[in-house]
CSV table of C-alpha atoms in Angstrom, one decimal:
chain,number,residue,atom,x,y,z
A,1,UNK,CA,110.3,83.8,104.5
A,2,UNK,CA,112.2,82.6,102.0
A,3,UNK,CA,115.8,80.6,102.7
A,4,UNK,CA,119.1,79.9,100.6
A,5,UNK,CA,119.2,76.0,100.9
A,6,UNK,CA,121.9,75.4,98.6
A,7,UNK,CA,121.9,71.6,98.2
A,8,UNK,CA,118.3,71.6,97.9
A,9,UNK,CA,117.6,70.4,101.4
A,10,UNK,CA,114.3,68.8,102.4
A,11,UNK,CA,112.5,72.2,104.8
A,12,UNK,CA,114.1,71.9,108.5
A,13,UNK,CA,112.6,73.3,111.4
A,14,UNK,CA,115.5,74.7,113.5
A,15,UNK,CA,115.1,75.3,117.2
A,16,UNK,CA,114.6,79.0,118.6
A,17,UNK,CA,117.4,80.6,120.7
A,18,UNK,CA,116.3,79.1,123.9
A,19,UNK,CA,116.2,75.2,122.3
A,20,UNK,CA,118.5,73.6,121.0
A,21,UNK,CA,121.2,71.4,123.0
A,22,UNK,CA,124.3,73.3,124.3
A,23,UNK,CA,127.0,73.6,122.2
A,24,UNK,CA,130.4,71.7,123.5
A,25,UNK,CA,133.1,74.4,124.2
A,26,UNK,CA,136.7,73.3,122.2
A,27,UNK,CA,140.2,74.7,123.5
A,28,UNK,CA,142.0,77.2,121.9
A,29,UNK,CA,144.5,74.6,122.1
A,30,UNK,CA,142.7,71.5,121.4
A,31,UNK,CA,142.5,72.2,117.1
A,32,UNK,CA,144.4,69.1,116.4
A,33,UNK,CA,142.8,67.3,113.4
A,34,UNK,CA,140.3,69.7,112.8
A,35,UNK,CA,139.1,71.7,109.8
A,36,UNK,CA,138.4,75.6,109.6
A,37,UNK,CA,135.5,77.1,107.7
A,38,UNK,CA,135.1,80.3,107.4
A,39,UNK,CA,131.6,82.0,106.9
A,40,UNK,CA,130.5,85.2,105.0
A,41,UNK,CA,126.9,86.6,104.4
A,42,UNK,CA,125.9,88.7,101.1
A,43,UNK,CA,122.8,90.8,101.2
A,44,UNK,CA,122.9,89.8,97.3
A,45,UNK,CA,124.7,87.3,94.9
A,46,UNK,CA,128.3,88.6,94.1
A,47,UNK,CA,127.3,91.2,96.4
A,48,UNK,CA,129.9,93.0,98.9
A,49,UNK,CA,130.5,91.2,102.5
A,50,UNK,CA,128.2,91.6,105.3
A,51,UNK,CA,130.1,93.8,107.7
A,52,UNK,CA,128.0,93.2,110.7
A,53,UNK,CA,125.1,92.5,112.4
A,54,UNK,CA,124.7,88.2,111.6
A,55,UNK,CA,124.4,85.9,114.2
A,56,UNK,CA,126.0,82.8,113.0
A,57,UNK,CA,124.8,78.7,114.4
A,58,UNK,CA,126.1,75.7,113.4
A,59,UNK,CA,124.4,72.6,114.2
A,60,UNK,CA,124.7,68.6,113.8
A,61,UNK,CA,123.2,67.6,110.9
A,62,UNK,CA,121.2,64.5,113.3
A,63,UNK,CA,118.9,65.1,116.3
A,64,UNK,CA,120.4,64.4,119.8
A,65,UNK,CA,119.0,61.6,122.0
A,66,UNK,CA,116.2,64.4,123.4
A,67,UNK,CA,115.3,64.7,119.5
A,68,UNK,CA,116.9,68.6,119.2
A,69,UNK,CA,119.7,69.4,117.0
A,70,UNK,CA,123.4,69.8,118.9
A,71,UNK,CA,124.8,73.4,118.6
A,72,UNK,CA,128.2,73.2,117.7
A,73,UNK,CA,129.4,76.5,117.5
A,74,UNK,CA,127.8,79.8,117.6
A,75,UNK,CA,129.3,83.8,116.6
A,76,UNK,CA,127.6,87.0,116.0
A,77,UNK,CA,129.1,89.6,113.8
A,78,UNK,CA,130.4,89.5,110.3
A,79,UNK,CA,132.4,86.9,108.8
A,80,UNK,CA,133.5,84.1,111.2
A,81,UNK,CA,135.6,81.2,111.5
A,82,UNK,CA,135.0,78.1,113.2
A,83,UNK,CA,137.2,75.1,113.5
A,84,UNK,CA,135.6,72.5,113.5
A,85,UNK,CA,135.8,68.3,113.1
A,86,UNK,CA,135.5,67.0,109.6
A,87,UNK,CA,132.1,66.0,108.7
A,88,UNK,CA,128.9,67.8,107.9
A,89,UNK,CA,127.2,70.6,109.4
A,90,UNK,CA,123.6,72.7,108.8
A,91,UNK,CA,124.8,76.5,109.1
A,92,UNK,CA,122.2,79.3,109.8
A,93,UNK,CA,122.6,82.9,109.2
A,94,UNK,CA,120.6,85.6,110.7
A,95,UNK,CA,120.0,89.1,109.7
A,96,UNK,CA,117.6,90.8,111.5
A,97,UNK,CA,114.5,88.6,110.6
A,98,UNK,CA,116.7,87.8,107.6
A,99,UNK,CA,117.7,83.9,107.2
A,100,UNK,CA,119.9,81.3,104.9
A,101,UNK,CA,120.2,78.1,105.7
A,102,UNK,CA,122.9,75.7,104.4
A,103,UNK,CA,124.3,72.2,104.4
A,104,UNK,CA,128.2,72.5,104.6
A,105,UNK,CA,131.1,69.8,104.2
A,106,UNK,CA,133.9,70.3,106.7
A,107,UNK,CA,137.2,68.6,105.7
A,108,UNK,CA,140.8,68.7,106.4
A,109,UNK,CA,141.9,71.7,104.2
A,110,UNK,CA,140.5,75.6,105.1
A,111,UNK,CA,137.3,76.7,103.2
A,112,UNK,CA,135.2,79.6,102.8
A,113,UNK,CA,131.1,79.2,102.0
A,114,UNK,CA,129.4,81.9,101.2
A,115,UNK,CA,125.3,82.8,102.2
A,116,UNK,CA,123.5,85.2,100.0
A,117,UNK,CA,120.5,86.0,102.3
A,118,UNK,CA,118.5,87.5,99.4
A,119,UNK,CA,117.4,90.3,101.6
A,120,UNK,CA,116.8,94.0,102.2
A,121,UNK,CA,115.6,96.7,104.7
A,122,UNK,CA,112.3,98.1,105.7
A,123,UNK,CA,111.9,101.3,107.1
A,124,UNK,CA,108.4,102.6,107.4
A,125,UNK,CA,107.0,105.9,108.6
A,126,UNK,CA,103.2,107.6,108.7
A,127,UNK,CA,101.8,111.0,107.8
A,128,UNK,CA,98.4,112.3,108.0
A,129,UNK,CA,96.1,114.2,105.5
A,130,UNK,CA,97.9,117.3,104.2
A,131,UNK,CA,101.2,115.3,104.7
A,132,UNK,CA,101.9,116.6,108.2
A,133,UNK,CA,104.0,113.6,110.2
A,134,UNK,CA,102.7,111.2,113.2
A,135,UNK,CA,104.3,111.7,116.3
A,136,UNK,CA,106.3,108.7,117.0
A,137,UNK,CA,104.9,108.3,120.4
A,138,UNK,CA,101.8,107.1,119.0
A,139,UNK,CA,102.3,105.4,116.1
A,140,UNK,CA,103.2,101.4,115.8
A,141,UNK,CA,103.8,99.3,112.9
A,142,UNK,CA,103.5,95.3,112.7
A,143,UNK,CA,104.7,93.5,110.1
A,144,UNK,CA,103.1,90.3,108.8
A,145,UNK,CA,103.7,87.6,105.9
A,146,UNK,CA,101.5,88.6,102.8
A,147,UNK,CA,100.4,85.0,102.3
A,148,UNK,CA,96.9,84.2,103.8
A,149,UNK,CA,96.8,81.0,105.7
A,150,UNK,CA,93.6,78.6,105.4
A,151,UNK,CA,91.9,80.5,108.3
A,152,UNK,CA,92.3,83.6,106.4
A,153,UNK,CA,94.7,85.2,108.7
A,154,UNK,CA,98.4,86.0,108.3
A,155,UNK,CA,101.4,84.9,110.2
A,156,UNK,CA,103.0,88.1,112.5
A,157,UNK,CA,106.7,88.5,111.8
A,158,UNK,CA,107.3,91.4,114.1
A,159,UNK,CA,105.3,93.6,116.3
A,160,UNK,CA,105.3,96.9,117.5
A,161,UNK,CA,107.8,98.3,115.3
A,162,UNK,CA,108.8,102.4,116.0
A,163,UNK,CA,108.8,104.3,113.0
A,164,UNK,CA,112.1,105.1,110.9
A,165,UNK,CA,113.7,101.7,112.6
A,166,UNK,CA,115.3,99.6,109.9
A,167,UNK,CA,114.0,96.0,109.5
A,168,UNK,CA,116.0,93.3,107.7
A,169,UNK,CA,114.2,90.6,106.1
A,170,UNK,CA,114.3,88.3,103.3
A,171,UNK,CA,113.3,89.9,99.6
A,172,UNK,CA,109.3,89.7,99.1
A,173,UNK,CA,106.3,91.4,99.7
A,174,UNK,CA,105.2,91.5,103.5
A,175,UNK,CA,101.5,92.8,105.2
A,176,UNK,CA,101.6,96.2,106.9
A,177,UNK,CA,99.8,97.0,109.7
A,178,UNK,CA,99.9,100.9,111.0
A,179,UNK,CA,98.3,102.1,114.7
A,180,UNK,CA,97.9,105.4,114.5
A,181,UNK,CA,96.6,105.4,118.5
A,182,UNK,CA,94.9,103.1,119.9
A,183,UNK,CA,91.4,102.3,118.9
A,184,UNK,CA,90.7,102.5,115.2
A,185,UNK,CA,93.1,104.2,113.2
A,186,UNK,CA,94.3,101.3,111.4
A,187,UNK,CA,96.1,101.3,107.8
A,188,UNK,CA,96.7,97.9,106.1
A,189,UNK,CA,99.4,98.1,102.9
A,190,UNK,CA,101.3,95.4,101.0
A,191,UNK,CA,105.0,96.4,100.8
A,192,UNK,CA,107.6,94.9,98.8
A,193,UNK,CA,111.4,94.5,99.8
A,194,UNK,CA,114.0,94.4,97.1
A,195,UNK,CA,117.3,92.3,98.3
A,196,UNK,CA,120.5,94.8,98.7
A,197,UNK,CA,118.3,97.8,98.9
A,198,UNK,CA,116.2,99.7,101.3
A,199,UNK,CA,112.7,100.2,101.1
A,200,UNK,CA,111.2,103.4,102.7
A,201,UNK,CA,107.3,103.9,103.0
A,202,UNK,CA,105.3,106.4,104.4
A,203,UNK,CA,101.8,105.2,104.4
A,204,UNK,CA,98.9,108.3,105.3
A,205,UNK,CA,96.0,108.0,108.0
A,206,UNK,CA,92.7,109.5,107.7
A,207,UNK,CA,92.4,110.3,111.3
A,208,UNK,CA,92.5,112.8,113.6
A,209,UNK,CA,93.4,113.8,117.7
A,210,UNK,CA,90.5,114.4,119.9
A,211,UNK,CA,90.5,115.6,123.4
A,212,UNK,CA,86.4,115.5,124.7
A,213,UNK,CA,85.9,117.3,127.4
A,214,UNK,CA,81.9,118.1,129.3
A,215,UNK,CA,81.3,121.6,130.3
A,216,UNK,CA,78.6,123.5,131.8
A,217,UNK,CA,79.6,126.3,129.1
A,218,UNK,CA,81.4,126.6,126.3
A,219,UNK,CA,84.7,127.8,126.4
A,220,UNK,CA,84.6,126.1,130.5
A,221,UNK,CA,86.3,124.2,132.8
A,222,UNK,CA,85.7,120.5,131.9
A,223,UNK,CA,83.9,118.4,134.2
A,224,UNK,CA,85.6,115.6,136.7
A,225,UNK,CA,84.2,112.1,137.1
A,226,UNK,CA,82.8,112.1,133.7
A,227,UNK,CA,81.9,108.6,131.8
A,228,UNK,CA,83.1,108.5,128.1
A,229,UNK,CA,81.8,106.5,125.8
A,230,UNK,CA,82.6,107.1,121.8
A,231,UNK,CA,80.1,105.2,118.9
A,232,UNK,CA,79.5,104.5,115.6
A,233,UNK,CA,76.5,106.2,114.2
A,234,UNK,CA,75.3,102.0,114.1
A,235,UNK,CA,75.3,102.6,117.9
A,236,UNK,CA,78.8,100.2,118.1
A,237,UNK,CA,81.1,100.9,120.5
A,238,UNK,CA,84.8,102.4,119.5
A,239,UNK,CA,86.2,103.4,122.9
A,240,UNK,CA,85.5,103.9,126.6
A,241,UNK,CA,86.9,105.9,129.5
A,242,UNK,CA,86.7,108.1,132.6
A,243,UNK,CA,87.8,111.0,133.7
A,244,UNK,CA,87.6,115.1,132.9
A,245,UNK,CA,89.4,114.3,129.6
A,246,UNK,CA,89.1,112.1,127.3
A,247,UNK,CA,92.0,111.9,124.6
A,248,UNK,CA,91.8,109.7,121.3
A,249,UNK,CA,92.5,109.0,117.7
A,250,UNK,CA,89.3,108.4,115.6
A,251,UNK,CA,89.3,107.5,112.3
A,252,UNK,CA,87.2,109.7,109.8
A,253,UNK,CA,83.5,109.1,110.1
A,254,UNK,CA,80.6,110.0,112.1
A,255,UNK,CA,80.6,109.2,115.9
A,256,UNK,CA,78.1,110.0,118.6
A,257,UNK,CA,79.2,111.1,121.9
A,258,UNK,CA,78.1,110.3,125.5
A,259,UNK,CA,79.1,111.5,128.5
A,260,UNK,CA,77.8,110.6,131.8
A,261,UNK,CA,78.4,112.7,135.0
A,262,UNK,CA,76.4,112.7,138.1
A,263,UNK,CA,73.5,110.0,137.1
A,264,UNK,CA,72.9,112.2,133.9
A,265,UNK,CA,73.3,111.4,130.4
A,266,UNK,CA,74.6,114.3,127.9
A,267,UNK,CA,75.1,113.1,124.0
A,268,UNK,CA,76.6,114.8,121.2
A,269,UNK,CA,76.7,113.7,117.4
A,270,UNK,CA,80.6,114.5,115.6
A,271,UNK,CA,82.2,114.1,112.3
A,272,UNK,CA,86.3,113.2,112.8
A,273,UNK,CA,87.6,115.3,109.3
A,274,UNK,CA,90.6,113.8,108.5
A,275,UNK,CA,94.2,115.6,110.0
A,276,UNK,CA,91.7,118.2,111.8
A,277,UNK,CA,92.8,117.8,115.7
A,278,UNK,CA,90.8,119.5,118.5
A,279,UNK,CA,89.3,119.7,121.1
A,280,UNK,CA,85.4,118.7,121.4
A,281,UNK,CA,82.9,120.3,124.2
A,282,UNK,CA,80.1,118.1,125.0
A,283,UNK,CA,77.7,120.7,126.8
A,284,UNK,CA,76.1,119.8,130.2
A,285,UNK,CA,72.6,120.6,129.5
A,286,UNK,CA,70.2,120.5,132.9
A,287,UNK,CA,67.7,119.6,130.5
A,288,UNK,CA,69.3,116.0,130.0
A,289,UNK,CA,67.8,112.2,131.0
A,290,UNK,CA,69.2,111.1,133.8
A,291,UNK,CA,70.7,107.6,133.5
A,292,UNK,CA,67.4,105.7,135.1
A,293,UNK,CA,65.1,108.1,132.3
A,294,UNK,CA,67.6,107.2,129.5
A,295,UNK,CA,67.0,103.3,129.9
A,296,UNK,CA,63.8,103.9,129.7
């Protein structure tokens, strides 16, 4: 993710939340010999005032005797002020997942530095064939950076993110993942985020709802204590469960079917068509292996 550094600082690894040594609280009273700063964040260059939403740490610009950097000071909102002792200071500014980092000089005499965090918003959103919208209930989006590491796999940004939630983050192109379910309705896009706009994408699964259910006829009451198991037509494994029902998201493709119920064995071969939803009857033929037979 990319960072304002300003005076083209060497890359510093700032501590997480939960890190860093605790800041040492001043008096309202004690501002004797002390210099204010004020702070404001831009989405873009020359662009308006960041309203809210930043979190705002200042640190020493030298590690502590337990090697951390000392917080200073620390505000969330839009823009802040901090008095603070003449001298210099690193700054971060957080937006969302969005980041600048800065050096600043602290002096006598009032001063305002500005952060342009170079970023936008991400808002993302999934539809199936025929352009009829996922329920947000089973849809998840994870967002990852779009650079490939030597291992060939990607570092995660931010996890299960709900549909139509904006996500700030710095300007470039991130790695999409979209759930659709849980097994194998996945969806992998590149998106890029402009700074100072917001980027909407609706990406489109080919994938359907399934509810399998074993009956002794069709149109019947389905079966309890039935064994699901769902494969490719490779004879792979895509999902397991038990019960009278068995509900799932498939992908497109071919899939066999097995249901076991009672020490018998009842298979059915499927094709998932793309936004086509329904519910699948695996018939409980007599004339079936029993579980023993089948292995055989």
């Amino acid at each position: 993710m990319s960072q304002d550094l300003g005076d083209r600082l060497p890359r510093i690894e700032l501590p997480g939340l939960s890190e860093y040594a605790p800041s040492t609280p001043t008096s309202p009273m004690a501002t004797a010999g002390l210099g204010r700063i004020t702070l404001t964040g831009q989405l873009v260059k020359d662009g308006a005032e960041i309203p809210k939403g930043l979190v705002w740490r200042v640190f020493d610009t030298e590690p502590g005797p337990n090697g951390k950097l000392r917080l200073v000071a620390s505000a969330r909102g839009g823009t802040q002020s901090f008095d603070l002792a003449p001298g210099q200071y690193l700054v971060h500014a957080s937006y969302g997942r969005a980041g600048a980092t800065k050096r600043i000089s602290v002096g006598s005499d009032a001063k305002r530095e500005a952060f342009v965090l170079d970023a936008g918003g991400l808002k993302l959103d999934a539809e199936n064939s025929g352009g009829q919208r996922i329920a947000s209930d089973k849809l998840r989006f994870s967002i990852y950076e779009a650079q490939e590491k030597a291992n060939g796999e990607r570092a995660l940004i931010l996890p299960d993110v709900s549909p139509n939630t904006v996500v700030r983050l710095n300007a470039g192109t991130y790695h999409v993942v979209s759930t659709y379910g849980n097994v194998n309705a996945v969806i992998r896009s590149d998106i890029k985020v402009e700074a100072g706009k917001l980027t909407e994408a609706t990406v489109q699964h080919s994938a359907a709802e399934l509810t399998l259910k074993l009956v002794r006829e069709a149109g019947g009451e389905a079966i309890a204590d039935t064994s699901w198991s769902v494969l490719t037509t490779a004879g792979d494994p895509v999902r397991e469960s038990v019960g009278a029902y068995a509900s799932m998201v498939l992908a497109e493709g071919d899939y066999t079917i097995v249901a076991k119920n009672r020490d018998h064995i009842y298979q059915k071969d499927f094709t998932v068509a793309a936004g086509h939803s329904q519910e699948v009857e695996v018939l409980a033929d007599e004339t079936a292996p029993t579980a023993t037979e089948g292995a055989d």
